CSV table of C-alpha atoms in Angstrom, one decimal:
chain,number,residue,atom,x,y,z
A,1,UNK,CA,0.1,-0.2,0.2
A,2,UNK,CA,1.2,3.2,-0.9
A,3,UNK,CA,1.4,6.1,1.8
A,4,UNK,CA,-0.8,8.2,-0.3
A,5,UNK,CA,-3.5,5.4,0.0
A,6,UNK,CA,-2.8,5.3,3.9
A,7,UNK,CA,-3.7,8.7,4.3
A,8,UNK,CA,-7.2,8.5,2.4
A,9,UNK,CA,-8.0,5.6,4.0
A,10,UNK,CA,-7.5,7.6,7.3
A,11,UNK,CA,-9.5,10.2,6.3
A,12,UNK,CA,-12.6,8.3,5.0
A,13,UNK,CA,-12.1,6.8,8.9
A,14,UNK,CA,-12.2,10.2,10.2
A,15,UNK,CA,-15.1,10.3,8.8
A,16,UNK,CA,-16.9,7.4,9.4
A,17,UNK,CA,-18.3,8.5,13.0
A,18,UNK,CA,-20.1,11.0,11.3
A,19,UNK,CA,-21.5,9.2,8.7
A,20,UNK,CA,-22.5,6.7,11.1
A,21,UNK,CA,-24.5,9.1,13.3
A,22,UNK,CA,-26.1,10.4,10.3
A,23,UNK,CA,-27.6,7.3,8.8
A,24,UNK,CA,-28.3,6.3,12.6
A,25,UNK,CA,-30.3,9.9,12.7
A,26,UNK,CA,-32.2,9.2,9.5
A,27,UNK,CA,-33.1,5.5,10.7
A,28,UNK,CA,-34.7,6.5,14.2
A,29,UNK,CA,-35.8,10.0,13.1
A,30,UNK,CA,-39.4,10.2,15.2
A,31,UNK,CA,-42.4,8.8,12.7
A,32,UNK,CA,-46.0,10.4,13.6
A,33,UNK,CA,-48.6,9.2,12.3
A,34,UNK,CA,-52.0,10.7,12.5
A,35,UNK,CA,-55.5,8.5,13.7
A,36,UNK,CA,-58.7,10.2,13.8
A,37,UNK,CA,-62.3,9.3,14.3
A,38,UNK,CA,-64.7,8.4,11.7
A,39,UNK,CA,-66.5,11.7,11.7
A,40,UNK,CA,-65.4,15.4,12.1
A,41,UNK,CA,-67.6,17.9,13.4
A,42,UNK,CA,-68.3,21.4,11.8
A,43,UNK,CA,-69.9,24.6,13.4
A,44,UNK,CA,-70.3,28.1,13.1
A,45,UNK,CA,-70.7,30.2,16.2
A,46,UNK,CA,-70.2,33.7,17.7
A,47,UNK,CA,-66.4,32.1,18.2
A,48,UNK,CA,-66.5,32.0,14.0
A,49,UNK,CA,-66.1,28.6,11.8
A,50,UNK,CA,-64.8,25.7,13.7
A,51,UNK,CA,-63.6,22.2,13.0
A,52,UNK,CA,-63.1,19.3,16.1
A,53,UNK,CA,-61.6,16.3,15.9
A,54,UNK,CA,-60.9,13.2,17.6
A,55,UNK,CA,-56.9,12.4,17.0
A,56,UNK,CA,-54.8,10.1,18.5
A,57,UNK,CA,-51.2,10.0,17.6
A,58,UNK,CA,-49.2,7.1,17.0
A,59,UNK,CA,-45.4,7.2,17.5
A,60,UNK,CA,-42.2,5.4,16.8
A,61,UNK,CA,-38.6,5.5,17.5
A,62,UNK,CA,-38.9,8.3,19.6
A,63,UNK,CA,-40.7,10.4,22.0
A,64,UNK,CA,-41.7,14.2,20.6
A,65,UNK,CA,-43.4,17.3,21.5
A,66,UNK,CA,-45.7,19.2,19.6
A,67,UNK,CA,-45.4,22.4,19.5
A,68,UNK,CA,-48.4,23.7,17.2
A,69,UNK,CA,-51.1,21.9,14.8
A,70,UNK,CA,-53.0,23.2,12.6
A,71,UNK,CA,-55.5,22.1,9.6
A,72,UNK,CA,-55.1,23.5,6.2
A,73,UNK,CA,-58.5,22.8,4.9
A,74,UNK,CA,-59.2,23.6,1.3
A,75,UNK,CA,-62.7,23.0,-0.6
A,76,UNK,CA,-63.2,21.6,-4.5
A,77,UNK,CA,-63.3,25.3,-5.2
A,78,UNK,CA,-60.0,26.0,-4.3
A,79,UNK,CA,-60.5,28.2,-1.6
A,80,UNK,CA,-58.7,27.6,2.2
A,81,UNK,CA,-58.5,28.2,5.1
A,82,UNK,CA,-55.9,27.4,8.2
A,83,UNK,CA,-57.7,26.2,11.6
A,84,UNK,CA,-55.4,26.0,14.6
A,85,UNK,CA,-56.0,24.6,17.9
A,86,UNK,CA,-57.6,26.4,20.4
A,87,UNK,CA,-58.9,23.6,23.1
A,88,UNK,CA,-57.9,20.0,24.0
A,89,UNK,CA,-59.9,17.6,26.3
A,90,UNK,CA,-58.3,14.4,27.3
A,91,UNK,CA,-60.2,11.6,28.4
A,92,UNK,CA,-58.1,10.4,31.9
A,93,UNK,CA,-60.3,7.6,33.2
A,94,UNK,CA,-63.9,7.3,34.7
A,95,UNK,CA,-65.6,9.0,38.0
A,96,UNK,CA,-68.5,6.9,40.0
A,97,UNK,CA,-71.1,8.9,41.8
A,98,UNK,CA,-74.2,7.3,43.4
A,99,UNK,CA,-76.7,9.3,41.1
A,100,UNK,CA,-75.0,9.0,37.6
A,101,UNK,CA,-72.7,6.0,38.0
A,102,UNK,CA,-69.7,5.6,36.1
A,103,UNK,CA,-68.8,8.6,33.9
A,104,UNK,CA,-66.3,9.3,32.2
A,105,UNK,CA,-63.6,12.4,33.4
A,106,UNK,CA,-61.9,14.7,31.0
A,107,UNK,CA,-59.3,17.2,31.7
A,108,UNK,CA,-58.7,20.4,29.8
A,109,UNK,CA,-55.5,20.8,28.4
A,110,UNK,CA,-53.5,24.0,27.1
A,111,UNK,CA,-52.3,23.8,23.7
A,112,UNK,CA,-49.2,25.7,24.3
A,113,UNK,CA,-47.4,22.0,23.5
A,114,UNK,CA,-48.1,18.3,23.8
A,115,UNK,CA,-46.0,15.1,24.4
A,116,UNK,CA,-46.1,12.2,22.6
A,117,UNK,CA,-44.4,9.4,23.5
A,118,UNK,CA,-44.6,5.9,22.0
A,119,UNK,CA,-46.1,3.6,24.8
A,120,UNK,CA,-49.5,5.0,24.7
A,121,UNK,CA,-51.5,6.0,22.0
A,122,UNK,CA,-53.9,8.4,23.8
A,123,UNK,CA,-56.8,10.3,21.9
A,124,UNK,CA,-57.6,13.5,22.7
A,125,UNK,CA,-60.3,15.7,21.3
A,126,UNK,CA,-59.3,18.9,19.8
A,127,UNK,CA,-60.8,22.4,18.7
A,128,UNK,CA,-59.3,24.1,16.0
A,129,UNK,CA,-61.0,27.5,14.9
A,130,UNK,CA,-60.3,29.5,11.6
A,131,UNK,CA,-56.8,31.7,12.0
A,132,UNK,CA,-57.9,34.7,9.8
A,133,UNK,CA,-61.5,35.0,11.2
A,134,UNK,CA,-60.0,35.4,15.0
A,135,UNK,CA,-57.6,38.3,14.1
A,136,UNK,CA,-60.3,40.2,12.0
A,137,UNK,CA,-63.2,39.5,14.7
A,138,UNK,CA,-60.9,40.9,17.5
A,139,UNK,CA,-60.7,44.3,15.6
A,140,UNK,CA,-64.7,44.6,15.9
A,141,UNK,CA,-64.5,43.7,19.5
A,142,UNK,CA,-61.8,46.0,20.4
A,143,UNK,CA,-64.5,48.3,19.1
A,144,UNK,CA,-67.3,47.2,21.0
A,145,UNK,CA,-64.9,47.1,24.1
A,146,UNK,CA,-63.8,50.9,23.7
A,147,UNK,CA,-67.5,52.1,23.5
A,148,UNK,CA,-68.2,49.9,26.3
A,149,UNK,CA,-65.6,51.9,28.6
A,150,UNK,CA,-66.5,55.0,27.0
A,151,UNK,CA,-70.1,55.0,28.0
A,152,UNK,CA,-69.3,53.8,31.3
A,153,UNK,CA,-67.1,56.7,31.9
A,154,UNK,CA,-69.5,58.7,31.1
A,155,UNK,CA,-72.5,56.8,33.3
A,156,UNK,CA,-74.5,55.8,30.2
A,157,UNK,CA,-73.8,52.3,29.8
A,158,UNK,CA,-76.9,49.9,29.4
A,159,UNK,CA,-76.1,46.7,28.2
A,160,UNK,CA,-80.0,45.9,26.2
A,161,UNK,CA,-79.7,49.7,24.7
A,162,UNK,CA,-75.8,48.6,23.6
A,163,UNK,CA,-76.6,45.7,21.9
A,164,UNK,CA,-78.2,48.2,19.2
A,165,UNK,CA,-75.1,50.2,19.0
A,166,UNK,CA,-72.9,50.8,15.6
A,167,UNK,CA,-70.1,48.7,17.0
A,168,UNK,CA,-72.3,45.8,17.8
A,169,UNK,CA,-74.1,45.9,14.2
A,170,UNK,CA,-70.9,45.8,13.1
A,171,UNK,CA,-70.0,43.0,14.8
A,172,UNK,CA,-72.9,41.0,14.1
A,173,UNK,CA,-72.9,41.9,10.4
A,174,UNK,CA,-69.2,40.8,10.4
A,175,UNK,CA,-70.0,37.2,11.8
A,176,UNK,CA,-72.8,36.4,9.5
A,177,UNK,CA,-70.7,37.5,6.5
A,178,UNK,CA,-67.7,35.0,7.7
A,179,UNK,CA,-69.9,32.0,7.4
A,180,UNK,CA,-67.3,29.6,5.4
A,181,UNK,CA,-69.1,26.4,4.8
A,182,UNK,CA,-70.1,25.1,1.3
A,183,UNK,CA,-71.5,22.2,-0.2
A,184,UNK,CA,-68.9,20.2,-1.9
A,185,UNK,CA,-65.5,17.8,-0.8
A,186,UNK,CA,-63.0,19.3,1.1
A,187,UNK,CA,-59.3,18.2,1.9
A,188,UNK,CA,-57.9,18.4,5.5
A,189,UNK,CA,-54.4,18.3,5.6
A,190,UNK,CA,-53.0,18.1,9.4
A,191,UNK,CA,-49.8,19.6,10.1
A,192,UNK,CA,-48.1,18.9,13.1
A,193,UNK,CA,-44.8,21.3,14.2
A,194,UNK,CA,-42.1,20.3,16.8
A,195,UNK,CA,-38.7,21.7,17.6
A,196,UNK,CA,-37.1,18.4,16.4
A,197,UNK,CA,-37.5,16.8,12.6
A,198,UNK,CA,-40.0,13.9,12.1
A,199,UNK,CA,-41.6,12.3,9.7
A,200,UNK,CA,-45.6,12.4,9.3
A,201,UNK,CA,-47.6,10.4,8.5
A,202,UNK,CA,-51.2,9.5,7.5
A,203,UNK,CA,-51.9,13.3,8.1
A,204,UNK,CA,-54.7,14.1,5.0
A,205,UNK,CA,-58.2,13.1,5.3
A,206,UNK,CA,-61.6,14.4,2.9
A,207,UNK,CA,-65.2,15.2,3.7
A,208,UNK,CA,-68.0,16.1,1.6
A,209,UNK,CA,-70.8,18.4,2.6
A,210,UNK,CA,-74.4,18.4,1.3
A,211,UNK,CA,-76.7,21.1,0.5
A,212,UNK,CA,-78.8,19.6,4.3
A,213,UNK,CA,-75.4,20.5,6.0
A,214,UNK,CA,-75.0,23.8,4.8
A,215,UNK,CA,-79.0,24.9,5.4
A,216,UNK,CA,-78.5,23.6,8.7
A,217,UNK,CA,-75.2,24.9,10.0
A,218,UNK,CA,-76.7,28.5,8.1
A,219,UNK,CA,-79.5,28.4,10.4
A,220,UNK,CA,-76.8,29.6,13.5
A,221,UNK,CA,-76.3,33.0,11.6
A,222,UNK,CA,-80.0,33.8,13.4
A,223,UNK,CA,-78.9,33.1,16.8
A,224,UNK,CA,-75.6,34.7,16.6
A,225,UNK,CA,-77.2,38.2,17.8
A,226,UNK,CA,-79.1,35.9,20.5
A,227,UNK,CA,-75.8,34.6,21.8
A,228,UNK,CA,-74.3,38.5,22.4
A,229,UNK,CA,-77.3,39.5,24.3
A,230,UNK,CA,-76.8,36.4,26.6
A,231,UNK,CA,-72.9,37.3,27.1
A,232,UNK,CA,-73.8,41.5,27.9
A,233,UNK,CA,-77.2,41.2,29.5
A,234,UNK,CA,-77.1,37.6,30.9
A,235,UNK,CA,-79.6,34.6,31.1
A,236,UNK,CA,-83.3,35.7,31.8
A,237,UNK,CA,-85.2,33.2,34.4
A,238,UNK,CA,-87.0,31.2,32.2
A,239,UNK,CA,-85.1,32.2,29.1
A,240,UNK,CA,-84.5,28.8,26.6
A,241,UNK,CA,-80.8,27.4,26.3
A,242,UNK,CA,-79.1,28.5,23.2
A,243,UNK,CA,-78.8,25.8,20.9
A,244,UNK,CA,-76.1,25.4,18.0
A,245,UNK,CA,-76.5,22.9,15.0
A,246,UNK,CA,-73.6,20.7,14.4
A,247,UNK,CA,-72.6,18.7,11.5
A,248,UNK,CA,-70.4,15.8,11.5
A,249,UNK,CA,-69.5,14.5,8.3
A,250,UNK,CA,-67.7,11.1,7.7
A,251,UNK,CA,-63.7,11.3,7.0
A,252,UNK,CA,-62.0,9.3,4.5
A,253,UNK,CA,-58.2,8.6,4.0
A,254,UNK,CA,-57.1,10.0,0.6
């Protein structure tokens, strides 16, 4: 063996640990597989467009922390919306009471982050809301809050009368015109973010809405004002509860 060949071999060996690490990291990179229930839950309330899912995560190779969770929803017309997680409920067991017997016990979790582990596949009920709606609605709500503060400072605030103020009318109209649901097929891409690199699998679903679905969901536009009245004035004795219409389209893998 020539001297130069020996140098080349030593150089290659020096890189070997780095290459081994790269190969090992590639094959041990966390893999997250999305598992959903058979149905989604769609709504439209004073919180805007809502998409709720029962989700579970299957994790391979090593545990992972999820720092953000979104659903990119695309209608067959090309219209696209992004829904971001706003709340999580997780079943932690059952509670037995003398009156009701055995009842599921759930806890509310922060949406700051969730840890996924390899040993358990835990189902979570995750509430998603339209991020564009939330940002725009904030402007109308801020205007209403400022007007309330002004009227209270002038000792002129009356909750019933305020419901007819221009700021509230603009808020009602914004909400009503933000109704997003359309007849046809939707593609839902579930997007997961983490501080570390990982592989995401089975994160695409589709569902369809019928004319009846749209008709039922549209009924919620007519009770938006009643919901705001309940918020500002309070519920009067004997007044019926506000009942929102929800739809549960079947989720299919693409």
